[in-house]
Coordinates of C-alpha atoms and ligand atoms in Angstrom, one line a residue:
X436 CA 17.7 -3.1 -11.3
X437 CA 15.2 -1.7 -9.1
X438 CA 13.5 -2.9 -6.1
X439 CA 10.3 -1.3 -4.5
X440 CA 10.7 -2.3 -0.8
X441 CA 9.1 1.3 0.5
X442 CA 8.2 4.4 -1.7
X443 CA 11.7 5.6 -0.2
X444 CA 12.8 3.9 -3.4
X445 CA 10.7 6.0 -5.8
X446 CA 11.4 9.7 -7.1
X447 CA 7.7 11.7 -7.5
X448 CA 8.7 12.0 -10.9
X449 CA 8.8 8.4 -11.1
X450 CA 5.6 7.7 -9.3
X451 CA 4.0 10.1 -12.0
X452 CA 5.7 7.8 -14.8
X453 CA 3.9 4.9 -13.4
X454 CA 0.5 6.7 -12.9
X455 CA 1.0 7.7 -16.6
X456 CA 1.4 4.2 -17.3
X457 CA -1.3 2.8 -15.4
X458 CA -3.7 5.1 -17.1
X459 CA -3.0 3.9 -20.5
X460 CA -3.2 0.3 -19.3
X461 CA -6.4 1.1 -17.2
X462 CA -8.3 2.8 -20.5
X463 CA -6.7 0.1 -23.4
X464 CA -8.4 -2.7 -20.6
X465 CA -11.5 -1.0 -20.6
X466 CA -11.4 -1.2 -24.5
X467 CA -10.9 -4.8 -24.5
X468 CA -7.1 -4.4 -25.0
X469 CA -4.7 -6.4 -23.8
X470 CA -1.3 -6.0 -25.1
X471 CA 1.0 -8.7 -24.1
X472 CA 3.7 -6.2 -22.7
X473 CA 5.1 -8.6 -20.7
X474 CA 4.7 -12.1 -22.7
X475 CA 7.3 -14.8 -21.6
X476 CA 7.8 -13.0 -18.4
X477 CA 7.4 -14.8 -14.8
X478 CA 6.6 -13.5 -11.2
X479 CA 7.0 -15.4 -8.4
X480 CA 5.1 -14.3 -5.3
X481 CA 6.2 -15.7 -1.9
X482 CA 3.6 -14.8 1.0
X483 CA 4.0 -15.5 4.9
X484 CA 0.5 -13.8 5.5
X485 CA -3.2 -14.5 3.7
X486 CA -3.9 -12.0 1.2
X487 CA -6.8 -11.7 -1.5
X488 CA -6.2 -8.2 -3.0
X489 CA -2.3 -8.2 -3.2
X490 CA -2.1 -11.8 -4.2
X491 CA -5.0 -11.9 -6.9
X492 CA -4.4 -8.7 -8.5
X493 CA -0.8 -9.3 -8.8
X494 CA -1.4 -12.9 -10.7
X495 CA -4.1 -11.4 -12.8
X496 CA -2.5 -8.4 -14.0
X497 CA 0.5 -10.5 -14.8
X498 CA -1.9 -12.7 -17.0
X499 CA -3.4 -9.5 -18.7
X500 CA 0.3 -8.3 -19.8
X501 CA 1.0 -11.8 -21.3
X502 CA 3.3 -13.2 -18.4
X503 CA 2.9 -15.8 -15.5
X504 CA 2.8 -16.2 -12.1
X505 CA 3.8 -18.7 -9.8
X506 CA 2.3 -18.4 -6.2
X507 CA 4.8 -20.3 -4.2
X508 CA 3.6 -21.9 -1.1
X509 CA 5.4 -23.3 2.0
X510 CA 6.9 -26.3 0.1
X511 CA 9.5 -24.0 -1.2
X512 CA 11.0 -23.5 2.1
X513 CA 12.1 -19.8 1.7
X514 CA 13.9 -18.8 5.2
X515 CA 13.5 -22.4 6.7
X516 CA 14.9 -25.1 4.2
X517 CA 17.9 -23.3 3.0
X518 CA 19.8 -19.8 3.6
X519 CA 17.7 -17.2 2.2
X520 CA 21.2 -16.1 -0.2
X521 CA 21.1 -19.3 -1.7
X522 CA 17.2 -19.4 -2.0
X523 CA 17.2 -15.6 -3.3
X524 CA 20.2 -16.5 -6.1
X525 CA 18.7 -19.7 -7.0
X526 CA 15.2 -18.6 -7.2
X527 CA 15.6 -15.2 -9.1
X528 CA 17.7 -17.2 -11.9
X529 CA 14.3 -18.7 -12.6
X530 CA 11.8 -15.6 -12.6
X531 CA 11.9 -12.0 -13.8
X532 CA 10.6 -10.3 -10.6
X533 CA 9.5 -11.5 -7.1
X534 CA 6.7 -9.9 -4.6
X535 CA 6.7 -10.5 -1.3
X536 CA 4.6 -10.3 1.6
X537 CA 6.7 -10.7 5.0
X538 CA 5.8 -10.5 8.4
X539 CA 9.4 -8.6 9.2
X540 CA 10.5 -6.0 7.0
X541 CA 13.9 -7.2 7.1
X542 CA 13.1 -10.5 5.2
X543 CA 11.9 -8.4 2.1
X544 CA 15.3 -6.5 2.4
X545 CA 17.1 -9.7 3.1
X546 CA 15.5 -11.3 -0.1
X547 CA 16.4 -8.4 -2.0
X548 CA 19.8 -8.1 -1.2
X549 CA 20.6 -11.8 -2.8
X550 CA 17.8 -11.3 -5.6
X551 CA 19.1 -11.0 -9.2
X552 CA 15.6 -9.4 -10.1
X553 CA 13.2 -6.9 -8.8
X554 CA 11.5 -7.2 -5.6
X555 CA 8.4 -5.6 -4.8
X556 CA 6.9 -5.5 -1.1
X557 CA 3.5 -6.6 -1.0
X558 CA 3.2 -5.6 2.6
X559 CA 5.4 -6.1 5.7
X560 CA 5.1 -4.7 9.2
X561 CA 6.6 -1.3 7.9
X562 CA 5.4 -0.9 4.5
X563 CA 3.0 -1.4 1.9
X564 CA 3.6 0.8 -1.1
X565 CA 2.0 -1.1 -3.6
X566 CA -1.6 0.4 -1.4
X567 CA -0.1 3.5 -0.9
X568 CA 0.4 4.0 -4.9
X569 CA -3.0 2.9 -5.7
X570 CA -4.6 4.9 -3.2
X571 CA -3.1 7.9 -4.8
X572 CA -4.2 6.9 -8.0
X573 CA -7.4 6.2 -6.7
X574 CA -7.4 9.8 -5.0
X575 CA -6.6 11.6 -8.3
X576 CA -8.9 9.8 -10.4
X577 CA -11.6 11.0 -7.8
X578 CA -10.2 14.8 -7.3
X579 CA -7.9 15.4 -10.4
X580 CA -5.3 17.5 -9.2
X581 CA -4.7 16.8 -5.4
X582 CA -1.9 19.8 -4.8
X583 CA -2.6 21.2 -1.3
X584 CA -5.2 18.9 -0.7
X585 CA -5.5 17.0 2.4
X586 CA -5.4 13.1 3.0
X587 CA -6.7 12.5 6.5
X588 CA -5.9 9.1 8.0
X589 CA -7.8 7.9 11.3
X590 CA -6.0 5.4 13.4
X591 CA -3.1 3.2 13.9
X592 CA 0.1 4.4 12.6
X593 CA 1.0 1.2 11.0
X594 CA 2.5 -0.3 7.8
X595 CA -0.4 1.3 5.5
X596 CA -0.1 4.7 7.5
X597 CA 3.5 5.1 6.8
X598 CA 3.7 4.2 2.9
X599 CA 0.8 6.7 2.4
X600 CA 2.3 9.6 4.1
X601 CA 5.4 8.9 2.1
X602 CA 3.4 8.8 -0.9
X603 CA 1.6 12.2 -0.3
X604 CA 4.8 13.9 0.8
X605 CA 6.3 12.8 -2.7
X606 CA 3.2 14.1 -4.5
X607 CA 2.8 17.2 -2.5
X608 CA -0.7 16.3 -0.8
X609 CA -1.2 17.3 3.1
X610 CA -1.4 14.0 5.7
X611 CA -3.1 14.4 8.5
X612 CA -3.1 11.8 10.9
X613 CA -5.2 11.4 14.0
X614 CA -4.1 8.4 16.6
X615 CA -4.2 7.6 20.0
X616 CA -0.9 8.0 22.4
X617 CA 1.3 4.7 22.0
X618 CA 0.3 4.4 18.3
X619 CA 1.9 7.3 16.6
X620 CA 4.6 7.3 13.8
X621 CA 8.1 6.8 15.4
X622 CA 10.2 10.0 15.2
X623 CA 12.8 8.5 13.4
X624 CA 10.4 7.6 10.1
X625 CA 9.0 10.9 10.4
X626 CA 12.7 12.6 10.1
X627 CA 13.7 10.2 7.4
X628 CA 10.3 11.5 5.5
X629 CA 11.1 15.0 6.4
X630 CA 15.2 14.6 4.9
X631 CA 13.6 13.0 1.8
X632 CA 11.0 15.2 1.2
X633 CA 11.6 18.8 3.2
X634 CA 8.4 20.0 2.1
X635 CA 6.4 17.6 3.3
X636 CA 3.1 18.8 5.0
X637 CA 2.4 16.2 8.1
X638 CA -0.2 16.8 10.9
X639 CA 0.0 14.9 13.9
X640 CA -3.0 15.2 16.2
X641 CA -4.9 13.0 18.7
X642 CA -8.1 14.7 17.5
X643 CA -9.8 12.8 14.9
X644 CA -12.0 16.1 13.7
X645 CA -8.9 18.0 13.8
X646 CA -7.3 16.1 11.2
X647 CA -10.4 15.2 9.3
X648 CA -11.4 19.1 8.6
X649 CA -11.7 20.3 5.2
X650 CA -10.2 16.8 4.1
X651 CA -10.3 15.5 0.6
X652 CA -10.1 12.1 1.8
X653 CA -10.1 10.2 4.7
X654 CA -8.6 7.2 5.4
X655 CA -8.6 4.5 8.2
X656 CA -7.5 0.8 8.5
X657 CA -8.1 -1.9 10.7
X658 CA -7.1 -1.3 14.6
X659 CA -5.6 -5.0 15.0
X660 CA -3.3 -5.6 11.8
X661 CA -2.3 -9.2 10.8
X662 CA 0.2 -10.6 13.6
X663 CA -1.2 -8.4 16.3
X664 CA -4.1 -10.5 17.2
X665 CA -3.0 -11.0 20.7
X666 CA -3.4 -7.3 21.5
X667 CA -6.7 -7.3 20.2
X668 CA -8.4 -5.9 23.5
X669 CA -6.0 -3.5 24.2
X670 CA -5.9 -1.9 20.9
X671 CA -9.7 -2.2 20.5
X672 CA -10.0 -0.3 23.7
X673 CA -7.5 2.0 22.6
X674 CA -8.7 3.4 19.4
X675 CA -12.5 3.3 20.4
X676 CA -12.5 7.3 20.0
X677 CA -11.0 6.7 16.5
X678 CA -14.1 5.1 14.3
X679 CA -14.7 6.6 10.8
X680 CA -18.6 7.2 11.2
X681 CA -20.9 9.7 9.3
X682 CA -20.4 12.6 11.8
X683 CA -16.6 12.3 11.5
X684 CA -17.4 12.2 7.4
X685 CA -19.3 15.2 7.6
X686 CA -16.4 17.4 9.1
X687 CA -14.2 16.6 5.7
X688 CA -14.9 19.0 2.4
X689 CA -18.0 18.2 0.6
X690 CA -16.7 16.4 -2.1
X691 CA -14.6 14.2 0.2
X692 CA -14.2 10.6 -0.4
X693 CA -13.9 7.7 1.9
X694 CA -10.8 5.2 1.3
X695 CA -9.8 2.1 3.1
X696 CA -7.0 -0.5 2.2
X697 CA -9.3 -3.5 2.9
X698 CA -10.4 -5.9 4.5
X699 CA -12.4 -4.0 7.2
X700 CA -13.5 -4.6 10.2
X701 CA -17.2 -3.1 9.8
X702 CA -18.5 -1.4 13.0
X703 CA -15.3 -0.9 14.4
X704 CA -12.5 1.6 12.5
X705 CA -15.7 2.0 10.0
X706 CA -19.6 2.1 10.4
X707 CA -21.5 0.2 7.8
X708 CA -22.8 3.5 6.9
X709 CA -19.7 5.0 5.9
X710 CA -18.2 1.8 4.0
X711 CA -21.3 1.5 2.0
X712 CA -22.3 5.3 1.6
X713 CA -22.1 7.2 -1.4
X714 CA -18.3 8.9 -0.2
X715 CA -16.9 5.6 -0.2
X716 CA -14.8 4.6 -3.0
X717 CA -13.2 1.6 -1.6
X718 CA -14.0 -0.7 -4.5
X719 CA -12.7 1.5 -7.2
X720 CA -9.6 1.7 -4.8
X721 CA -9.4 -2.1 -4.7
X722 CA -10.0 -2.1 -8.3
X723 CA -7.0 0.4 -9.1
X724 CA -4.4 -2.3 -6.7
X725 CA -4.3 -4.1 -10.3
X726 CA -4.0 -1.3 -12.3
X727 CA -1.4 0.4 -10.7
X728 CA 0.4 -2.5 -10.0
X729 CA 0.6 -3.2 -13.9
X730 CA 2.2 0.2 -14.3
X731 CA 4.5 -0.8 -12.0
X732 CA 5.8 -4.1 -13.2
X733 CA 5.8 -2.7 -17.0
X734 CA 8.0 0.2 -15.8
X735 CA 10.1 -2.1 -13.9
X736 CA 10.8 -4.6 -16.3
X737 CA 11.1 -2.2 -18.8
X738 CA 13.7 0.2 -19.9
X739 CA 13.0 3.1 -17.9
X740 CA 13.6 2.0 -14.3
Ligands
CP1879 N1 -5.1 -4.3 1.1 C1 -4.5 -5.4 1.2 O1 -3.3 -5.5 0.8 O2 -5.5 -6.8 1.0 P1 -4.9 -7.9 1.2 O3 -4.4 -8.2 2.4 O4 -6.3 -9.0 0.7 O5 -3.9 -8.1 -0.1
NVA1880 N1 -2.7 -2.8 8.3 C1 -3.0 -4.1 8.0 C2 -3.2 -4.1 6.1 C3 -3.7 -4.9 5.8 C4 -3.9 -5.2 3.8 C5 -2.1 -5.4 8.2 O1 -0.9 -4.9 8.1 O2 -2.7 -6.2 8.5

């Protein structure tokens, strides 16, 4: 039984296999085929923070595969009404897979420690693995072979950036990040990535132009993540020179695409012109959350994982 709490848990070959399943399922869906590969299987969703993409893409993906999903609200009392160990052991007898979005990464780790079914991280403060899988899958759809190409991330070295770095390291994509002082990756995390993927190609800079130069994809995320609202003024000030706008996009490769995990704060980390412009693939990217997660759960609940 496998969990996907971070991309440390998936090898490059496993990611490739998930992408293969994804591509088959996406092609089939376009042809109107929804094979019930997960008939009778049930997914439980536990969310401590709001969500559009993650929640709905998992629920619809599961329905398309012939399975069912249960969005579990506060009334199930996880972490409050009873010990996590009791909660997880009982719940995982009823469901086949759990998706959890938690404020603290430790919460999904604890859930996974006690659950007897696979646990998928639907975003924590540390990691957003499903997002990064969909992002790299999208880049591959746009560009084909990504080896030797660069993904430039402009902004906060947050949960999304951490998972992206790891996804890029796994798939041989150069990762460049431009962030202001105080908002960098922590050294321990970078060391762990390099230990897992010694050939990881990482450029860390303060200069967005240096990061973006020649990139195949330019990526940004909000300056104020969920749960950081109290730091809003300080963060908006710190990131004021880190907006992705048309002038910055011009530094990227001529065929560069623009990516954003969404939701976006238009006019802050990205301008309307870029988000709605011809290089933006954010809608395709959000759509791929569903396709890739279908690939992930078929793989996770099948015989290969
Ligand atoms: N990108 C993403 O995870 O979106 P939601 O917060 O809407 O799930
Ligand atoms: N970094 C953002 C991503 C939202 C999908 C957050 O954690 O709020």
